[in-house]
């Protein structure tokens, strides 16, 4: 499978050549992983004029390479020993030694201090900005990447399904979140894709809510957002439930509204659809019901090696969706002091002819009373 | 308790004034927290000419402030709404509007791209480098900070103690790590201080080992490294055990050696001691037994709001220890393919007259056969 990584590096090389740089230094960990396979966290990739000049530099021993995910066996690796310091500095010096004139670096990842250290080691080398070139390559996934996301989504569905079969009343948000994370691992995840969020009662429906010691009570909304990392790929699912036998009228009403918004967002997913239009499809359902002030700024985002990637589904988003782009659709409403509803799926954009958007997270979205 | 934060900001203000900057922008999350109390993750602190000019800027709603830890009630907070973007950019614009000429920023934290956005919003403002000024203020802790570390260490001791009472053979590294993390939360931790490391057999004693699906076997070394975060403060404990009734001779020998090294490191802790001398005290015990090549580059480090802070205990470390500096002492030996031993305590440097170094992590360091 090493040719996958070599092909990705070739695409980046073409981008760099077109931009006038003969070499690039990739330092952002998810970008390194995308181009080089699984690698120690401090690894950087020096992209040269041709494949045989590409080099992965890191300080940790080879065994620090995470076990999850594939390794590019064909890529040369240099492990710096002892107190050799920053692999990016070594890579920059090497690029200068090779006679490279311009090196494109990730200015959105390198700190000012680190960038200065690179300049200092190779004062005659012209450091240019690679920008988000690798992030842009990462937006459209291949079928192997999608297959990792699919397995991750299955794992998250399983973990959530098991939780729903257990007794919930009286347990704290933090314990429920921990139990979900344990179940993710039980089912084969590398780990959680992001800190699991469990919100009860007034906390339900808050995006990014950090679990507290509040206990689940009868009559609560309970919202859960979790995801699995599988071979480095991160998916996301969010559901909201009601605790007790019969939901209150306002709960049913709010749930139906968010469900309608989320469905509208899902149905708007198509190759060529503008990201802001997908956002609007979900948002206007909630807006027109008078919830404009209770909405998050984002109704969805790309997922992959990071949990929040491009594209962003927001009112101001530029750009259109492509086929094979996995995104979340996750509108929600949170009423301060009362709680709220959030419904979140991971889907892959597919053309109509292939059946339309592929839903990866298949846990039911009926309003369950638990 | 808000005066604690105001006093810290006053010290930083004095540092800035001495350096010729009337204002500073603190963006590194642990530094913001140190100066402003608990705050949303994207919050930045704008330090003005006087206390009443200080301002915390963030985008999240106030409820996104983590529940753990104290809030400075006296500090003004400005929450940017909607898609207002980067609080650091807003803060920089505000500093320019106030007629500030020079703004010290954290160049070791800001990316090149973000720094450029700050320059763009206030082209006539001179951006200088604050360097690690706040990190340096953070090195010596007050008794309240130490008390948080002490509680965190107690929690880690309890979690570890309970694990040792359970059956270990046949369980995987990943499950043991998850169980430890659950127990940390059970006992009141905000969360783990860092990803819990559990290494069995050939993995034992590897610094930063990520738990795998390897199961505990009879005759294994088992090394565990965990820590609790309590009110934002992070401690660390590491122990190594033998599985089965009687350790092998090589295991006893290696354990005794690492124990002697760790004791030598602990005993070298004193106000005024050079950091490199503490490192050498531990390191030379292992070196002289022929393990020079199996040693990590660091034998200890400061702890606090981050798990690896200054000071660093390394051969090349400059600087001396002060009283009230909490550090880890954590030498270890890892023999590739065989495993190894690591013993890790968190201690506070105290003068001889106060009884010498205060041990926070009190789990026994006898070689236990489990």
XYZ file of C-alpha atoms in Angstrom, chain A residues 39-41 61 63-68 82-83 106-116 129 174-175 178 181-183 185-186 188-191 206-208 210-213 297 315-316 334 336, chain B residues 39-41 61 63-68 82-83 107-116 129 174-175 178 181-183 185-186 188-191 206-213 297 315-316 334 336:
96
model
C 4.709 8.265 12.138
C 5.920 9.462 15.556
C 4.208 12.646 16.687
C 12.860 5.560 18.371
C 9.009 1.832 18.203
C 7.320 5.181 19.028
C 5.500 4.895 15.747
C 1.857 4.313 16.699
C 0.752 0.743 16.107
C -2.471 1.829 14.405
C 19.879 12.088 21.684
C 19.420 15.815 22.069
C 3.404 25.282 6.824
C 3.119 28.791 8.221
C -0.268 27.985 9.758
C 1.410 25.282 11.855
C 4.949 26.488 12.580
C 5.288 28.938 15.455
C 7.108 32.218 14.914
C 9.954 30.988 17.123
C 10.302 27.700 15.240
C 10.158 29.448 11.864
C 12.976 31.724 13.045
C 4.357 29.393 2.581
C -18.688 11.828 33.344
C -19.296 8.156 34.016
C -16.066 7.153 30.274
C -14.973 5.518 25.607
C -14.252 2.124 27.153
C -16.763 0.511 24.801
C -11.892 0.576 22.698
C -13.625 -2.748 23.413
C -11.565 -2.075 18.310
C -11.168 1.691 18.129
C -7.676 3.160 18.470
C -9.373 5.507 20.925
C -24.839 22.151 24.098
C -22.161 21.743 21.419
C -18.877 20.557 22.927
C -17.763 18.798 28.814
C -19.269 16.095 31.023
C -19.892 17.128 34.639
C -20.958 15.320 37.783
C -21.997 28.870 14.020
C -23.251 30.624 6.322
C -19.964 32.203 5.196
C -29.791 24.677 23.049
C -30.165 28.123 28.112
C -11.049 30.274 30.843
C -12.351 28.888 27.550
C -9.671 27.186 25.479
C -20.121 31.454 25.549
C -20.641 28.437 29.958
C -17.725 27.018 27.930
C -15.459 27.963 30.803
C -14.333 24.649 32.279
C -16.028 23.905 35.584
C -12.756 22.924 37.248
C -20.771 34.802 16.000
C -18.045 34.587 13.440
C 6.211 33.914 19.528
C 6.784 30.360 20.751
C 3.015 29.810 20.684
C 1.635 31.955 17.834
C 1.922 30.445 14.378
C 3.517 32.441 11.583
C 0.108 32.817 9.916
C -1.571 34.040 13.096
C 1.259 36.470 13.837
C 0.832 37.874 10.349
C 8.516 38.777 21.722
C -5.394 -0.761 26.924
C -7.987 -2.027 29.348
C -8.771 2.765 30.725
C -8.439 6.589 34.021
C -11.926 5.693 35.173
C -10.665 5.361 38.727
C -12.326 10.310 37.687
C -14.067 8.235 40.365
C -12.417 13.311 41.868
C -9.852 14.109 39.183
C -10.839 16.519 36.412
C -9.348 13.856 34.143
C 9.414 2.311 27.768
C 8.890 6.014 28.351
C 5.596 7.221 26.860
C 4.587 3.714 25.751
C 1.100 3.739 24.237
C -0.992 0.852 25.544
C -1.547 -1.965 23.066
C -3.684 -5.082 23.019
C 17.208 12.008 27.505
C 22.583 16.632 31.195
C 22.464 19.920 29.262
C 14.368 -0.232 28.829
C 14.765 -3.656 23.740
